[in-house]
Each structure stands twice: as C-alpha cells, then as structure tokens.
Coordinates of N, CA and C in Angstrom, one line a residue:
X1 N 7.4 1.1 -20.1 CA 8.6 1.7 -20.8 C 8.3 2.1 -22.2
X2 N 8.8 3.3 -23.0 CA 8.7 3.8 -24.1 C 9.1 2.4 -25.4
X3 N 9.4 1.5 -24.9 CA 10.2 0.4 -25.8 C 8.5 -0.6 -25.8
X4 N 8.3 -1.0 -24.6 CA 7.1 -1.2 -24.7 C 5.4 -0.8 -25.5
X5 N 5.6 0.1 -25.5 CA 4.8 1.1 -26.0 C 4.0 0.3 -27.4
X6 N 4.7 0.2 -28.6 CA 4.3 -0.5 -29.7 C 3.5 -1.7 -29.3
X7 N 4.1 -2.3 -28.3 CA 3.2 -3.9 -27.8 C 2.3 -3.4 -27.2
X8 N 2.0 -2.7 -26.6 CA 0.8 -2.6 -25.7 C -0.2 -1.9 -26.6
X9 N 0.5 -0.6 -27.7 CA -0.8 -0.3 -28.4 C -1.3 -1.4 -29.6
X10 N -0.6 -2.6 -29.7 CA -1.3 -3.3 -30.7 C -2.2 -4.3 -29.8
X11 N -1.8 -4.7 -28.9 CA -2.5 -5.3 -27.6 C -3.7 -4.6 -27.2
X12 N -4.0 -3.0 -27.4 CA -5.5 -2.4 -26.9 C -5.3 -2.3 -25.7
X13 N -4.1 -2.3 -24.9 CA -3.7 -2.4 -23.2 C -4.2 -0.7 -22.8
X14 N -4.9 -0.3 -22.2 CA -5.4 0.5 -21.4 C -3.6 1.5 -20.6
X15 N -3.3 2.5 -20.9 CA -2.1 3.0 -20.6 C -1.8 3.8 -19.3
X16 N -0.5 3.5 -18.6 CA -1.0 5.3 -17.7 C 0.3 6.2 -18.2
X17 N -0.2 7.2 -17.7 CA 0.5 8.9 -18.6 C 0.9 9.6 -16.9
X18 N 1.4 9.5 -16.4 CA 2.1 10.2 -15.5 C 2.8 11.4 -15.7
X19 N 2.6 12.1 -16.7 CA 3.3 13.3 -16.9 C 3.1 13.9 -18.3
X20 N 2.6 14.9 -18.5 CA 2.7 15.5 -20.0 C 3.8 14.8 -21.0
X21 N 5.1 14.6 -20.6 CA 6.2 14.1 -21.6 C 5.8 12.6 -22.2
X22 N 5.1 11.5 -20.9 CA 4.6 10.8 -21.2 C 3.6 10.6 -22.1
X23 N 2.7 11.4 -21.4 CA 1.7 11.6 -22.6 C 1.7 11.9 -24.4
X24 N 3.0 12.6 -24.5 CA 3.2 12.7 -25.8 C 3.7 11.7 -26.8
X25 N 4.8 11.1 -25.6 CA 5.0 9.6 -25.9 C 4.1 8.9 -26.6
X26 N 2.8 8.9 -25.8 CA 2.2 7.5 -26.1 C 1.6 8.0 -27.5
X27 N 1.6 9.3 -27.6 CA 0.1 9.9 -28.7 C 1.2 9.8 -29.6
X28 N 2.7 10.1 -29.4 CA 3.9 10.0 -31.1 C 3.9 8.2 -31.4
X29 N 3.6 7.5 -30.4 CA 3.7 5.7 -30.8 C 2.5 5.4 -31.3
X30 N 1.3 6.1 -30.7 CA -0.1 5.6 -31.5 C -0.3 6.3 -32.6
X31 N 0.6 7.4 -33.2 CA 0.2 8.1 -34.7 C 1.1 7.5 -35.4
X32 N 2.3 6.7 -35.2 CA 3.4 6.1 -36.3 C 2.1 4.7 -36.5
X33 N 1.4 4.3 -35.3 CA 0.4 2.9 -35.8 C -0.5 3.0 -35.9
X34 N -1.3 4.6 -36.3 CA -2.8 4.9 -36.7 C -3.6 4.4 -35.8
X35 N -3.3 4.3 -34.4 CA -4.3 4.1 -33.3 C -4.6 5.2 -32.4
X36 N -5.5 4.9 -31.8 CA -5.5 5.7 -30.6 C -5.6 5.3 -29.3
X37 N -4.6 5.9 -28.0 CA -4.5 5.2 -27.1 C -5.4 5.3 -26.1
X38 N -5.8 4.4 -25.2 CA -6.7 4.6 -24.7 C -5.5 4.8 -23.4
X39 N -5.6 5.4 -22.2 CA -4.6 6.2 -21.6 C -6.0 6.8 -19.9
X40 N -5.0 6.0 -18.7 CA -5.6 6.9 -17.1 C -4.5 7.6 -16.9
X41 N -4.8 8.7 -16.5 CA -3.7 9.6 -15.8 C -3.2 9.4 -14.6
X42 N -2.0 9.1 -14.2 CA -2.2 9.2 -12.5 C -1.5 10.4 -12.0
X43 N -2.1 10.8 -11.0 CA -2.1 11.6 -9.8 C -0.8 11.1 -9.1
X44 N -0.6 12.2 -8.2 CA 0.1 11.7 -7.3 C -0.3 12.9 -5.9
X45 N -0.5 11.9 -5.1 CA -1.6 12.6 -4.0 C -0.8 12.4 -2.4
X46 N 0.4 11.5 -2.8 CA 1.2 11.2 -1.4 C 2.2 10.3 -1.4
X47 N 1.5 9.1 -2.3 CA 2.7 8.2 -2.2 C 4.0 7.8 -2.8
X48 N 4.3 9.5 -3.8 CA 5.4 9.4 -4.1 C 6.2 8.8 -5.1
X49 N 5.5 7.8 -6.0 CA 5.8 6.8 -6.4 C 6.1 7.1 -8.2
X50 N 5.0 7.6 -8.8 CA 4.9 8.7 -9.8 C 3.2 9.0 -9.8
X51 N 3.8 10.0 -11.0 CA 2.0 11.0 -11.1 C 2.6 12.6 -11.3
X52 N 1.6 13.0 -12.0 CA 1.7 14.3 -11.9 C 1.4 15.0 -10.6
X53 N 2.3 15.7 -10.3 CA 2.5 16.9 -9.1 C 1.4 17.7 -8.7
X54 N 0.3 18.3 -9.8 CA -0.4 19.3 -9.2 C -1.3 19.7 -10.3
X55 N -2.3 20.6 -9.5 CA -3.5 20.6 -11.0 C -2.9 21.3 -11.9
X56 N -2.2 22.0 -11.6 CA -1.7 23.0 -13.3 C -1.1 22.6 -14.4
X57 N 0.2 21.1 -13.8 CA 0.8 19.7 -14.7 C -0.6 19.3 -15.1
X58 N -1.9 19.2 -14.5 CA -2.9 18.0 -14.9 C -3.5 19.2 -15.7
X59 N -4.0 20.2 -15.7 CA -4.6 21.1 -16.4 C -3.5 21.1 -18.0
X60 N -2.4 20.8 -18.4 CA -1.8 20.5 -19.2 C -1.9 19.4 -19.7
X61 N -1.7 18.2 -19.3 CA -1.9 17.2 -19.9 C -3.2 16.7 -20.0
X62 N -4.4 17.8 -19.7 CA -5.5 17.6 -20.0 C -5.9 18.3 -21.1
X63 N -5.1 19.5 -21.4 CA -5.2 19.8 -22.8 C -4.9 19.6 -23.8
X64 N -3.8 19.1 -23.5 CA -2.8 18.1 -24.8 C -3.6 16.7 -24.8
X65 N -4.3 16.2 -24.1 CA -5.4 15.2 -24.5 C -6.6 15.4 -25.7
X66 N -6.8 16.3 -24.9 CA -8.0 17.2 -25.9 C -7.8 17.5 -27.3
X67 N -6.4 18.2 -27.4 CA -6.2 18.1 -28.7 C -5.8 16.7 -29.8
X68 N -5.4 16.2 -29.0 CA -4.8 15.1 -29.6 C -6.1 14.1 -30.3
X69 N -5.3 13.8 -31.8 CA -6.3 12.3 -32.1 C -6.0 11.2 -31.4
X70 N -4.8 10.9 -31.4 CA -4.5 9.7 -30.9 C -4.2 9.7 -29.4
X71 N -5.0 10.1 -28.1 CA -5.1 9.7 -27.1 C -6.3 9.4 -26.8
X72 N -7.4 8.6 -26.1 CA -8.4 8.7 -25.6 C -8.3 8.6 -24.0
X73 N -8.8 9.7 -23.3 CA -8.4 9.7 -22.3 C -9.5 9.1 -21.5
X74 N -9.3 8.1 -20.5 CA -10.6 7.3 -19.8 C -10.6 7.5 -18.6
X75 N -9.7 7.7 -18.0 CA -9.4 7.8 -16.4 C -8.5 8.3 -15.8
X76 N -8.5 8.3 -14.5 CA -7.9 9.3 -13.6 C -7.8 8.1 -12.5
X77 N -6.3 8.2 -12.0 CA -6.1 7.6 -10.7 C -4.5 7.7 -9.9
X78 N -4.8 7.2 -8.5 CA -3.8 7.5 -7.6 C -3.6 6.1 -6.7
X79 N -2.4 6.2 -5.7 CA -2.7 5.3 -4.8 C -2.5 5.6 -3.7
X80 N -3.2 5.3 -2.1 CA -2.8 5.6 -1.0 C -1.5 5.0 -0.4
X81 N -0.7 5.9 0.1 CA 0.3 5.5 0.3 C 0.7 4.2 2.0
X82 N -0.7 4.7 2.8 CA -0.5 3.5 3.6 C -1.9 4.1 4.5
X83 N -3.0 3.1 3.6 CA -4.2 3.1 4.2 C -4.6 3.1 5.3
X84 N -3.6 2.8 6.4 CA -4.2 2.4 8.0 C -4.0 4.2 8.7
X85 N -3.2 4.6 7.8 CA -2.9 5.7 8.5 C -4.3 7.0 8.2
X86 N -5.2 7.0 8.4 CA -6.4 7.7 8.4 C -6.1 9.2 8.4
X87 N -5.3 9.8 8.6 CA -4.8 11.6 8.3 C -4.3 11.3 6.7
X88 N -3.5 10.8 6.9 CA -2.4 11.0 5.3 C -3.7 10.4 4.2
X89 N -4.5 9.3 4.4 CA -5.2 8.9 3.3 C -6.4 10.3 3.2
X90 N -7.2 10.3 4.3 CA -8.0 11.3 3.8 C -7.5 12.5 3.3
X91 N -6.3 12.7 3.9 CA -5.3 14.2 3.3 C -5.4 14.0 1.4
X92 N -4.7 12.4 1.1 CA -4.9 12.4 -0.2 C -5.9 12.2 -1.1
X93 N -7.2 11.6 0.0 CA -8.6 11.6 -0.5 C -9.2 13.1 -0.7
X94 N -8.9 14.1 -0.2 CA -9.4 15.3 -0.8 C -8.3 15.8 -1.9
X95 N -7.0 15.7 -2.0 CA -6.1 15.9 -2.8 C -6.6 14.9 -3.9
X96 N -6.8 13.9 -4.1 CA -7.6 13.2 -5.5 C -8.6 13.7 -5.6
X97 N -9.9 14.1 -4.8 CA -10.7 15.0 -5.4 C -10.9 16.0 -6.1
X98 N -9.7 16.8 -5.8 CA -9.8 17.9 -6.6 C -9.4 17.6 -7.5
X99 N -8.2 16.9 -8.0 CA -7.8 16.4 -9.3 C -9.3 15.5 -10.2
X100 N -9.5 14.9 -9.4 CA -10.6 14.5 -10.3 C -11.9 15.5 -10.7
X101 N -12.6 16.4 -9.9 CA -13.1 17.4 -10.1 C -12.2 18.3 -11.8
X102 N -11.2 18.7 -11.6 CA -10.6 19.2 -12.9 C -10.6 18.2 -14.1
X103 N -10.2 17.5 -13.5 CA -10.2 16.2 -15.0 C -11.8 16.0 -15.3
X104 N -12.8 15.8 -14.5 CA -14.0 15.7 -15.0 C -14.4 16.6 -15.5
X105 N -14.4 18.0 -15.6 CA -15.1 18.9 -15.8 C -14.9 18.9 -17.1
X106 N -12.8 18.7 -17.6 CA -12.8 18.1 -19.2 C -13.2 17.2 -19.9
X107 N -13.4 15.9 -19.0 CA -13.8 14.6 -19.4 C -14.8 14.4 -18.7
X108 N -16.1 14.5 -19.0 CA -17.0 13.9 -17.8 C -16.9 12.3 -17.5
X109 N -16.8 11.8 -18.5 CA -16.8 10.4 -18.6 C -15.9 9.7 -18.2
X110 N -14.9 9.9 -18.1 CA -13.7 9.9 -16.7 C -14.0 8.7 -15.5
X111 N -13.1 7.5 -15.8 CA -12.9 6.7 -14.8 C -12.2 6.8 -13.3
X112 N -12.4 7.2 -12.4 CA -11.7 7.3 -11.2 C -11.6 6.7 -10.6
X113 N -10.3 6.0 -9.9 CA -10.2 5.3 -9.1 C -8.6 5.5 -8.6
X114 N -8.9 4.9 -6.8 CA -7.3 5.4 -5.7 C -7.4 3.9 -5.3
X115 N -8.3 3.4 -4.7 CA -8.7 1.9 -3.5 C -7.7 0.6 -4.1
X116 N -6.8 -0.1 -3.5 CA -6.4 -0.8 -4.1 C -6.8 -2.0 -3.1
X117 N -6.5 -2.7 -2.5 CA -6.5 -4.2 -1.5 C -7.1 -3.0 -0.5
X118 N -6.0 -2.5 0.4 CA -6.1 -1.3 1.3 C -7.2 -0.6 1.4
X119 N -7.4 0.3 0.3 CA -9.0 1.0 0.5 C -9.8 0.8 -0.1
X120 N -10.5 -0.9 -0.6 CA -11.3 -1.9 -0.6 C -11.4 -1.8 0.7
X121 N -10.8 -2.6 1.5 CA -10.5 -3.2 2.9 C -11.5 -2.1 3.8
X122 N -10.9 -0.4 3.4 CA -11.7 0.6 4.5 C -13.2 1.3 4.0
X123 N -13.4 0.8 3.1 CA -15.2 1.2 2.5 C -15.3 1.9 1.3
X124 N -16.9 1.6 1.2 CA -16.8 2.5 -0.3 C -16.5 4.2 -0.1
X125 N -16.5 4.7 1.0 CA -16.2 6.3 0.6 C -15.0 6.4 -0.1
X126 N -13.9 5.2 -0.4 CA -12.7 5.3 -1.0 C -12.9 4.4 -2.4
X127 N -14.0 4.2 -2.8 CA -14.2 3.7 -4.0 C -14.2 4.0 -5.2
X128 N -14.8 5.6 -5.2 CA -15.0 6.2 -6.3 C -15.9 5.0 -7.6
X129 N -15.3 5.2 -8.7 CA -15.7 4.8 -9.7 C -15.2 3.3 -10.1
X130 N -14.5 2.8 -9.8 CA -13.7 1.5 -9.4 C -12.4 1.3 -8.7
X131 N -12.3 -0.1 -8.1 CA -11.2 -0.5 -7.5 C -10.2 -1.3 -7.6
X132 N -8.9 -1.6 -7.4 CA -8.1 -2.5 -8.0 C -7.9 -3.5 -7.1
X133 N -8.3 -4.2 -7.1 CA -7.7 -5.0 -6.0 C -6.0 -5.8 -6.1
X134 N -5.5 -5.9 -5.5 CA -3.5 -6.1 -6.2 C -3.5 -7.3 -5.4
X135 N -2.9 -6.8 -3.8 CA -2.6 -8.1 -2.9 C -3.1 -9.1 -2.5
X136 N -4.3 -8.6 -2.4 CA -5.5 -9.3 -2.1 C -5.9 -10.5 -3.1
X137 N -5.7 -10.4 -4.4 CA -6.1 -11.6 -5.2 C -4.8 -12.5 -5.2
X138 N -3.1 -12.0 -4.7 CA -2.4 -13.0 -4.5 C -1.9 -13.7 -3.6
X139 N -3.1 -13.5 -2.2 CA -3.6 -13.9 -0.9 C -2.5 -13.6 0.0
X140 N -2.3 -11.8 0.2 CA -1.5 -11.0 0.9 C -2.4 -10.0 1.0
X141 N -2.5 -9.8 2.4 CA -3.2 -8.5 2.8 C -2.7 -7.3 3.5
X142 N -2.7 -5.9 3.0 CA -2.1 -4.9 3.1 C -2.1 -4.5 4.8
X143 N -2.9 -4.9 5.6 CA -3.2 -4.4 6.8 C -3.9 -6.1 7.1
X144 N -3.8 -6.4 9.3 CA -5.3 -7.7 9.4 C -6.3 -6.9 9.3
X145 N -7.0 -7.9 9.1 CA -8.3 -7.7 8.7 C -8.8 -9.0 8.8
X146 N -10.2 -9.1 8.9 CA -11.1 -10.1 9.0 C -11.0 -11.4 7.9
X147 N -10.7 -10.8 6.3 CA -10.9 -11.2 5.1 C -9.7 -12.4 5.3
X148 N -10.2 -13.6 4.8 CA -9.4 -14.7 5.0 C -8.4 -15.2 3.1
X149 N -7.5 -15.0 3.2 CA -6.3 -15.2 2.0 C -5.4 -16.3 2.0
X150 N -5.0 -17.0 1.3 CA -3.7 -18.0 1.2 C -2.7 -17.2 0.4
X151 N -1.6 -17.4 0.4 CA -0.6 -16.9 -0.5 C -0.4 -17.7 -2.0
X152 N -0.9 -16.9 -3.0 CA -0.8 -17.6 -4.3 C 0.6 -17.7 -5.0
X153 N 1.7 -16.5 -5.0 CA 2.8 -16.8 -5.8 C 4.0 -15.7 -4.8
X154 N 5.0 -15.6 -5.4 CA 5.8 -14.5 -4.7 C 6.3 -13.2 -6.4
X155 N 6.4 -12.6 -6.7 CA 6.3 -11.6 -7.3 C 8.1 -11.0 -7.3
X156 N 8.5 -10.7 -8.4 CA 9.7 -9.8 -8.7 C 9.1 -9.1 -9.7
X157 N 10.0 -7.7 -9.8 CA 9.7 -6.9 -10.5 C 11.4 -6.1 -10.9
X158 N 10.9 -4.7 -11.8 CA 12.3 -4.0 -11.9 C 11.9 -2.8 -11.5
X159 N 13.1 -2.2 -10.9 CA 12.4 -1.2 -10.7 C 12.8 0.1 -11.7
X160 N 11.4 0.9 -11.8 CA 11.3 2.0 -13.2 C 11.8 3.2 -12.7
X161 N 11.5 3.9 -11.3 CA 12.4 4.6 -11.2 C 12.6 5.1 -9.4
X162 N 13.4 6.1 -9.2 CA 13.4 6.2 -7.9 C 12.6 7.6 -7.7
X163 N 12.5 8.1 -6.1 CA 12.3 9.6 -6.0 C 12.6 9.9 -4.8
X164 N 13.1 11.2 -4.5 CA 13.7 11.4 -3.6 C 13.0 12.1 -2.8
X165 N 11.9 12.3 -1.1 CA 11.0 12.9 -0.6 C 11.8 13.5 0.6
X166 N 10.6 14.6 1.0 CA 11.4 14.6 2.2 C 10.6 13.9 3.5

C-alpha cells in the first residue's frame, strides 16, 4: 500500500510496481527519502490478480524506470494461475516470455521469475531465473504430488483489490 511505502524504503524491501501509476509512486516516496528503490515489475499473463496488461503498459513503465533516479529496476515476474492446467500455463509461459524478452533488452540484468510451489512442482522449463516457493514452505501443496509437507500455520490476509474477468 502507498502508506506503506516509507517503511519498506527504509527497510531496503525489494518492491513490486504493477502499473506505471505505481511506479511513480514508489520513485515520489524514494526522492522525498533520497533513496532509490529497488522495484520487480509484474506481469500479468492470466491470473488476473494484478500486473501490467500488455507490452506497451510494460514498454512505459520501462521507460519511466530508465529515466528515473530513484528506481532501480531488478526484475520481472508473474504467476500461473493454476499450474495443473498445462494449456493456460504454457499459454502464459509464452505470454511471460515476451514480456521478459522486452524488459531485458532494457534491462539485461533483469531478474525473472513466474514458478511459485506449483511451477517448482512441474520443472525447471518454468524456472527461469528464480523461484518462489509460497505453500510449500507452510507445508500445503498446490496440486498431489510426491513431495511430503506438514502444515505449519494457517494465514489471513486483506484483501488489496478485486477484478472483474470474463
């Protein structure tokens, strides 16, 4: 959240920018505290959840990175929206490609990563440059699978926003 913002850039917390508006956000909170943010972009490749729409949003907020002092831009990422389903993930494993393809060509240096528990679970072709692992370390697994888990805690959250698909 934009309230958060000040705590996280004195923290060094690694940010995501889901949208040019965002983005300016974070670069107006890191020039009132003479930092610079370090900042992944996400995509959004299917699951709806947030991300920039499409390369031309990302071709913008990759230039307003560029210009800016205070962003440092490190990465690029997405998530699959339900890894067992092998059309829709590879559909958005070529849809993150190309987004990352554009983002690298500005950034070579560019962290990418989609794989969370789920596309850990289906191999490295879904690995890219790193992985997150979420449910899996709180011993809940996204799909069975072989890999043996206990349940560590139960989890609440708020929710940030909705979206309406078809």
């Amino acid at each position: 959240l934009d309230s958060d913002l000040e705590c996280a850039l004195r923290y060094s917390l690694t940010l995501t920018a889901d949208s040019l508006s965002r983005l300016k956000s974070i670069s107006r909170e890191a020039r009132k505290l003479g930092v610079a943010a370090d900042v992944h972009l996400k995509v959004n490749t299917g699951m709806n959840r947030f991300g920039c729409d499409g390369i031309d949003e990302l071709k913008s907020m990759l230039f307003y990175a560029k210009k800016s002092r205070y962003i440092v831009l490190s990465g690029i990422f997405s998530h699959f929206s339900d890894a067992l389903d092998k059309d829709a993930t590879d559909k958005q494993l070529k849809k993150f490609k190309s987004f990352v393809s554009e983002a690298k060509s500005a950034f070579p240096e560019l962290t990418a990563h989609i794989s969370g528990s789920g596309g850990i679970l289906l191999g490295k072709k879904y690995h890219f440059d790193m992985v997150r692992p979420g449910l899996i370390l709180y011993g809940y697994k996204p799909f069975d699978s072989d890999i043996k888990v206990k349940p560590a805690l139960k989890l609440f959250a708020r929710t940030l926003g909705t979206r309406t698909v078809e």
